[in-house]
Amino acid sequence: MKKKLFSAILAAAMCLSLAACGGNGSTPPANSNPTGSGAPSAGGDTDWPNSTVTVILPYGAGGDTDTYCRQLFQRIGEKTGGTFVVTNTEGGSGIVAAMDVLNRKPDGYTLLFNHTGASLVQEAIGSVDFSYTDDFANCCTVAIDETYALVAVAKGGQYGQYSHGWENLEDMLAEAKANPGKVRYSTVFGSTTEYVGRMLESQAGVTFDNIDVGTSAGDRMAAMLGGQVDILAANYMNVKDYIENGDLVCLGIMSKERVEGIDFPTFTEQGYDKVVTAKKYEVKFPKGTDQAIVDKLSELCRQVVEEDESFAEVLSTYFAKPLYRDAATMNTEDPAEVEALKAGLAG
């Protein structure tokens, strides 16, 4: 089944790549400089960029990945005087966008902005026939989000007719144990949601009814508030308002330690130390891209991540944090994380 899905996604990605040669339906540039010229502020033996750079983004507009990407490349554009156009390319939990970038020329004018919450899980479970860790030219990491939260409909909110009356994690797990396969979990197969769901099933000794109701946060939230699913895992910023309004109850946060500004217990605190995840937001080029270009963008990103307080403020709005990792660090740490994910799934 996964191979058939991959074949369909591959065909779609190839079509997107061919279409990109003649134009695209891109969203507006991340900066407004129309000339693509200007003096770069980072060193390097290259005049890159001297034409428009396309940034392929695997998710829709308005979410965390989209926001971080646009904020980052707006600043990179200001530093270089270049034009960076962000193109939202949805499908296959990021696979369509990744295949699109893999099929592009390694000329430095197409790159991928994605997160490890999908990519490394897909590699670990074998749902892709390529490697996110080996088949791209890693550039850098720019942010980390450790705020994945598991939520359910609250009994006292405006959607209370769909509530099971759970007030905490143990309430939900008690019902899941009493009724195997009945608690409906919103799963995006080949993503963090699938991984943490499987970890919770394994460690708590329960079985969920895993249902795919869409990949976007909006679609999944609509399904929960419409009574199609019972529990949902998502970045805290996507569920914060519903929790504060009393429409959802937070069952736990999937971080190793408490996240500043989020006053809910972690799964580790509640005895489920395998239900932990973090999304690291990464920049990648097609393999074979000139190393001078890769190094130049990496240095520019480092300047934004480590020196630009306004970028850190944007991330903090979403409870995320700046995190810079260079390519060498990614080349070591990402494969190690894939192996850890495989070990967790195996055992």
C-alpha positions as a printed NumPy array, in Angstrom:
array([[  0.   ,   0.   ,   0.   ],
       [  2.82 ,   2.386,   0.924],
       [  4.63 ,   1.624,  -2.353],
       [  1.489,   2.424,  -4.383],
       [  1.068,   5.66 ,  -2.476],
       [  4.712,   6.541,  -3.081],
       [  4.377,   5.842,  -6.845],
       [  1.381,   8.164,  -7.07 ],
       [  3.21 ,  10.844,  -5.127],
       [  6.3  ,  10.427,  -7.3  ],
       [  4.243,  10.944, -10.459],
       [  2.677,  14.068,  -8.979],
       [  6.08 ,  15.401,  -7.962],
       [  7.492,  14.862, -11.46 ],
       [  4.577,  16.787, -12.942],
       [  5.191,  19.621, -10.509],
       [  8.873,  19.683, -11.389],
       [  8.138,  19.873, -15.122],
       [  5.524,  22.565, -14.578],
       [  8.024,  24.586, -12.578],
       [ 10.236,  24.918, -15.652],
       [  7.574,  27.014, -17.354],
       [  6.208,  28.993, -14.432],
       [  4.451,  28.42 , -11.13 ],
       [  1.561,  29.453,  -8.96 ],
       [  3.849,  30.743,  -6.258],
       [  2.835,  32.937,  -3.417],
       [  4.404,  36.41 ,  -3.274],
       [  8.15 ,  36.766,  -2.722],
       [  9.466,  36.659,   0.822],
       [ 10.923,  40.111,   0.137],
       [  9.805,  42.793,  -2.274],
       [ 13.068,  43.557,  -4.078],
       [ 12.205,  42.994,  -7.771],
       [ 15.735,  43.146,  -9.158],
       [ 17.36 ,  40.221,  -7.341],
       [ 20.543,  42.291,  -7.022],
       [ 22.473,  43.715,  -4.137],
       [ 25.581,  43.154,  -2.083],
       [ 25.525,  40.136,   0.228],
       [ 26.495,  40.556,   3.861],
       [ 27.957,  37.07 ,   4.291],
       [ 31.329,  35.916,   2.987],
       [ 31.939,  33.269,   0.341],
       [ 33.41 ,  32.975,  -3.153],
       [ 30.08 ,  33.261,  -4.96 ],
       [ 27.826,  36.068,  -6.167],
       [ 24.726,  34.005,  -5.32 ],
       [ 21.917,  34.947,  -5.571],
       [ 21.842,  36.805,  -8.87 ],
       [ 18.364,  35.603,  -9.884],
       [ 15.176,  34.54 ,  -8.117],
       [ 15.476,  31.703,  -5.578],
       [ 12.465,  29.389,  -5.201],
       [ 11.845,  28.038,  -1.713],
       [  9.652,  24.914,  -1.828],
       [  7.489,  24.546,   1.269],
       [  5.646,  21.225,   1.85 ],
       [  2.64 ,  22.698,   3.663],
       [ -0.132,  25.23 ,   3.181],
       [ -0.029,  28.925,   3.962],
       [ -0.476,  30.222,   7.487],
       [  0.896,  27.362,   9.576],
       [  4.041,  27.254,  11.677],
       [  6.321,  25.971,   8.898],
       [  5.011,  28.566,   6.454],
       [  5.403,  31.378,   8.989],
       [  8.968,  30.476,   9.973],
       [  9.978,  30.048,   6.341],
       [  8.609,  33.404,   5.22 ],
       [ 10.049,  35.246,   8.204],
       [ 13.462,  33.673,   7.624],
       [ 13.693,  34.361,   3.908],
       [ 12.315,  37.866,   4.224],
       [ 15.398,  38.562,   6.335],
       [ 17.719,  36.655,   4.   ],
       [ 16.336,  38.697,   1.118],
       [ 17.047,  41.915,   2.993],
       [ 20.609,  40.788,   3.674],
       [ 21.388,  39.778,   0.086],
       [ 19.151,  42.088,  -1.922],
       [ 17.896,  38.93 ,  -3.621],
       [ 14.363,  37.723,  -4.289],
       [ 13.157,  34.569,  -2.542],
       [  9.781,  33.216,  -3.671],
       [  8.061,  30.79 ,  -1.283],
       [  5.984,  28.142,  -3.063],
       [  3.521,  26.067,  -1.044],
       [  3.552,  22.521,  -2.458],
       [  1.283,  20.259,  -0.423],
       [  0.814,  16.504,  -0.631],
       [  1.996,  13.252,   0.895],
       [  3.006,  14.789,   4.241],
       [  5.825,  16.638,   2.511],
       [  6.864,  13.925,   0.05 ],
       [  5.579,  15.753,  -3.049],
       [  7.626,  18.848,  -2.21 ],
       [ 10.715,  16.794,  -1.41 ],
       [ 10.503,  14.93 ,  -4.723],
       [ 10.049,  18.214,  -6.542],
       [ 13.302,  19.543,  -5.084],
       [ 15.119,  16.254,  -5.745],
       [ 14.23 ,  16.607,  -9.44 ],
       [ 15.486,  20.198,  -9.746],
       [ 18.873,  21.263, -11.088],
       [ 21.435,  21.694,  -8.296],
       [ 22.111,  25.279,  -9.357],
       [ 21.382,  26.91 ,  -6.003],
       [ 18.099,  28.461,  -7.1  ],
       [ 15.701,  25.895,  -5.643],
       [ 15.713,  24.733,  -2.049],
       [ 13.507,  22.893,   0.424],
       [ 12.293,  24.196,   3.786],
       [ 10.788,  21.369,   5.832],
       [ 10.791,  19.884,   9.319],
       [ 12.024,  16.639,  10.799],
       [  8.64 ,  15.826,  12.322],
       [  7.618,  14.388,   8.965],
       [ 10.855,  13.742,   7.089],
       [ 12.765,  11.633,   9.613],
       [  9.654,   9.668,  10.609],
       [  9.008,   8.831,   6.942],
       [ 12.588,   7.644,   6.567],
       [ 12.376,   5.587,   9.772],
       [  9.161,   3.791,   8.852],
       [ 10.209,   3.254,   5.22 ],
       [  7.39 ,   5.154,   3.544],
       [  9.763,   6.857,   1.068],
       [ 12.176,   5.392,  -1.482],
       [ 14.717,   8.163,  -0.98 ],
       [ 16.64 ,   9.496,   2.   ],
       [ 16.098,  12.899,   3.56 ],
       [ 19.46 ,  12.503,   5.305],
       [ 21.545,  11.358,   2.309],
       [ 19.882,  12.514,  -0.919],
       [ 19.902,  16.28 ,  -0.284],
       [ 22.645,  18.802,   0.362],
       [ 21.939,  19.78 ,   3.952],
       [ 22.34 ,  23.501,   4.617],
       [ 21.249,  24.27 ,   8.182],
       [ 18.608,  24.098,  10.899],
       [ 16.907,  27.308,  12.041],
       [ 14.304,  26.484,  14.725],
       [ 12.906,  23.808,  17.025],
       [  9.375,  23.204,  18.293],
       [  8.814,  20.837,  21.236],
       [  5.184,  21.721,  21.875],
       [  3.227,  18.793,  20.405],
       [  0.089,  18.424,  22.506],
       [ -2.563,  15.714,  22.697],
       [ -6.051,  17.163,  23.043],
       [ -9.663,  16.04 ,  23.3  ],
       [-13.013,  17.829,  23.251],
       [-13.876,  19.275,  26.676],
       [-17.203,  18.349,  28.226],
       [-18.089,  21.921,  29.172],
       [-17.297,  23.646,  25.873],
       [-19.472,  24.534,  22.927],
       [-18.593,  21.225,  21.243],
       [-19.377,  19.248,  24.376],
       [-21.824,  16.959,  22.577],
       [-18.757,  15.209,  21.148],
       [-16.923,  14.956,  24.464],
       [-16.218,  11.692,  26.261],
       [-15.933,  13.609,  29.514],
       [-12.184,  13.016,  29.84 ],
       [-10.415,  15.433,  32.14 ],
       [ -6.906,  14.026,  31.839],
       [ -4.738,  11.471,  30.043],
       [ -5.572,   8.583,  32.355],
       [ -9.305,   9.073,  31.756],
       [ -8.765,   8.69 ,  28.024],
       [ -6.451,   5.696,  28.369],
       [ -8.887,   3.955,  30.716],
       [-11.58 ,   4.135,  28.045],
       [ -9.133,   3.06 ,  25.329],
       [ -8.173,  -0.004,  27.388],
       [-11.804,  -0.881,  28.067],
       [-12.758,  -0.448,  24.402],
       [ -9.841,  -1.494,  22.156],
       [ -9.909,   0.172,  18.74 ],
       [-12.772,   2.504,  19.63 ],
       [-10.994,   5.741,  20.539],
       [-10.484,   7.553,  17.235],
       [ -7.05 ,   9.146,  16.803],
       [ -6.357,  11.729,  14.088],
       [ -3.338,  10.336,  12.267],
       [ -1.336,  11.817,   9.418],
       [  0.407,   8.681,   8.196],
       [  4.143,   9.12 ,   7.698],
       [  4.409,  11.993,  10.163],
       [  5.05 ,  12.737,  13.812],
       [  1.404,  12.097,  14.612],
       [  1.723,   8.491,  13.466],
       [  4.935,   7.966,  15.405],
       [  3.761,   9.38 ,  18.75 ],
       [  0.423,   7.586,  18.403],
       [  2.196,   4.278,  17.934],
       [  4.498,   5.027,  20.885],
       [  1.523,   5.764,  23.142],
       [ -0.285,   2.613,  22.003],
       [  2.813,   0.557,  22.733],
       [  3.7  ,   2.068,  26.089],
       [  0.146,   2.338,  27.429],
       [ -1.02 ,  -1.009,  26.059],
       [ -3.927,   0.397,  24.049],
       [ -5.13 ,   0.294,  20.446],
       [ -6.611,   3.339,  18.726],
       [ -8.74 ,   3.627,  15.617],
       [ -6.243,   5.585,  13.504],
       [ -8.091,   7.857,  11.077],
       [ -6.609,  10.157,   8.429],
       [ -8.859,  13.196,   8.154],
       [ -6.377,  15.411,   6.316],
       [ -2.869,  16.761,   6.685],
       [ -3.497,  20.422,   7.478],
       [ -4.065,  21.615,  11.02 ],
       [ -7.297,  23.261,   9.883],
       [ -8.758,  20.084,   8.388],
       [ -7.807,  18.008,  11.409],
       [ -9.222,  20.537,  13.863],
       [-12.482,  20.731,  11.916],
       [-12.74 ,  16.945,  12.077],
       [-12.263,  16.98 ,  15.851],
       [-14.772,  19.762,  16.486],
       [-17.198,  17.971,  14.179],
       [-17.007,  14.731,  16.151],
       [-15.135,  12.691,  13.52 ],
       [-12.143,  11.978,  15.796],
       [-11.707,  11.831,  19.571],
       [ -8.06 ,  12.789,  20.107],
       [ -5.642,  14.888,  18.111],
       [ -1.914,  15.678,  18.374],
       [ -0.8  ,  19.082,  17.098],
       [  1.546,  21.952,  17.806],
       [  0.321,  23.782,  20.879],
       [ -0.114,  27.045,  18.986],
       [ -2.732,  25.326,  16.798],
       [ -4.862,  24.336,  19.81 ],
       [ -4.026,  27.069,  22.333],
       [ -7.108,  29.241,  21.786],
       [ -9.477,  26.257,  21.963],
       [ -7.915,  25.137,  25.241],
       [ -8.096,  28.623,  26.737],
       [-11.733,  28.957,  25.604],
       [-12.615,  25.699,  27.33 ],
       [-13.464,  23.855,  24.11 ],
       [-10.562,  21.408,  24.291],
       [ -8.747,  19.716,  27.168],
       [ -4.983,  19.18 ,  26.97 ],
       [ -4.   ,  15.616,  27.919],
       [ -0.238,  16.192,  27.766],
       [  2.736,  17.809,  26.04 ],
       [  5.187,  15.605,  24.122],
       [  8.409,  17.233,  25.32 ],
       [ 11.121,  15.941,  27.621],
       [ 10.684,  18.883,  29.969],
       [  8.054,  21.546,  30.578],
       [  7.902,  24.165,  27.845],
       [  8.057,  27.764,  29.009],
       [  4.618,  29.357,  28.766],
       [  2.723,  26.044,  28.533],
       [  1.386,  24.976,  31.91 ],
       [  0.453,  21.367,  31.192],
       [  2.223,  18.138,  32.21 ],
       [  4.432,  16.292,  29.783],
       [  3.89 ,  12.658,  28.88 ],
       [  7.211,  11.905,  30.568],
       [  5.858,  13.335,  33.827],
       [  2.842,  11.07 ,  33.467],
       [  4.933,   7.945,  32.99 ],
       [  5.097,   7.705,  29.191],
       [  8.664,   8.7  ,  28.407],
       [  8.6  ,   7.344,  24.841],
       [  5.891,   9.8  ,  23.811],
       [  8.365,  12.581,  23.054],
       [  8.937,  14.448,  19.827],
       [ 10.466,  17.645,  18.48 ],
       [ 10.217,  19.306,  15.093],
       [ 13.44 ,  20.833,  13.763],
       [ 13.004,  23.177,  10.809],
       [ 15.634,  22.633,   8.121],
       [ 16.942,  24.108,   4.878],
       [ 18.135,  21.747,   2.129],
       [ 19.351,  22.067,  -1.464],
       [ 19.324,  19.442,  -4.227],
       [ 22.367,  17.212,  -3.879],
       [ 25.304,  18.466,  -5.926],
       [ 24.669,  22.152,  -5.247],
       [ 27.844,  24.265,  -5.183],
       [ 29.218,  24.077,  -1.632],
       [ 30.012,  27.795,  -1.694],
       [ 26.293,  28.543,  -2.122],
       [ 25.326,  26.122,   0.63 ],
       [ 27.891,  27.635,   2.994],
       [ 26.844,  31.179,   2.169],
       [ 23.173,  30.56 ,   2.911],
       [ 24.073,  28.649,   6.062],
       [ 26.043,  31.622,   7.359],
       [ 23.228,  34.022,   6.473],
       [ 20.761,  31.81 ,   8.339],
       [ 23.109,  31.639,  11.33 ],
       [ 23.113,  35.419,  11.484],
       [ 19.307,  35.512,  11.521],
       [ 18.919,  32.686,  14.036],
       [ 21.588,  33.781,  16.492],
       [ 21.596,  37.551,  16.118],
       [ 18.13 ,  38.704,  15.008],
       [ 15.955,  39.23 ,  18.086],
       [ 12.867,  39.904,  15.971],
       [ 13.11 ,  36.415,  14.454],
       [ 13.312,  34.902,  17.934],
       [ 10.24 ,  36.917,  18.914],
       [  8.281,  35.477,  15.978],
       [  9.21 ,  31.953,  17.052],
       [  8.308,  32.623,  20.688],
       [  4.811,  33.614,  19.602],
       [  4.422,  29.969,  18.568],
       [  6.334,  28.642,  21.629],
       [  9.208,  27.617,  19.354],
       [ 12.888,  28.524,  19.789],
       [ 15.785,  29.467,  17.513],
       [ 18.153,  26.572,  16.848],
       [ 21.076,  26.786,  14.467],
       [ 22.777,  23.586,  13.311],
       [ 25.226,  23.558,  10.427],
       [ 25.299,  20.87 ,   7.748],
       [ 27.988,  18.847,   9.494],
       [ 25.87 ,  18.641,  12.641],
       [ 22.764,  17.711,  10.664],
       [ 24.724,  15.053,   8.778],
       [ 25.543,  13.417,  12.101],
       [ 22.472,  14.042,  14.231],
       [ 19.662,  13.417,  11.726],
       [ 20.738,   9.86 ,  10.771],
       [ 21.172,   9.111,  14.476],
       [ 17.617,  10.329,  15.095],
       [ 16.334,   8.089,  12.289],
       [ 17.978,   5.102,  13.952],
       [ 16.478,   6.073,  17.326],
       [ 13.026,   6.302,  15.713],
       [ 13.477,   2.862,  14.166],
       [ 14.508,   1.444,  17.525],
       [ 11.493,   2.983,  19.199],
       [  9.108,   1.571,  16.616],
       [ 10.714,  -1.855,  16.91 ],
       [ 10.421,  -1.966,  20.516]])
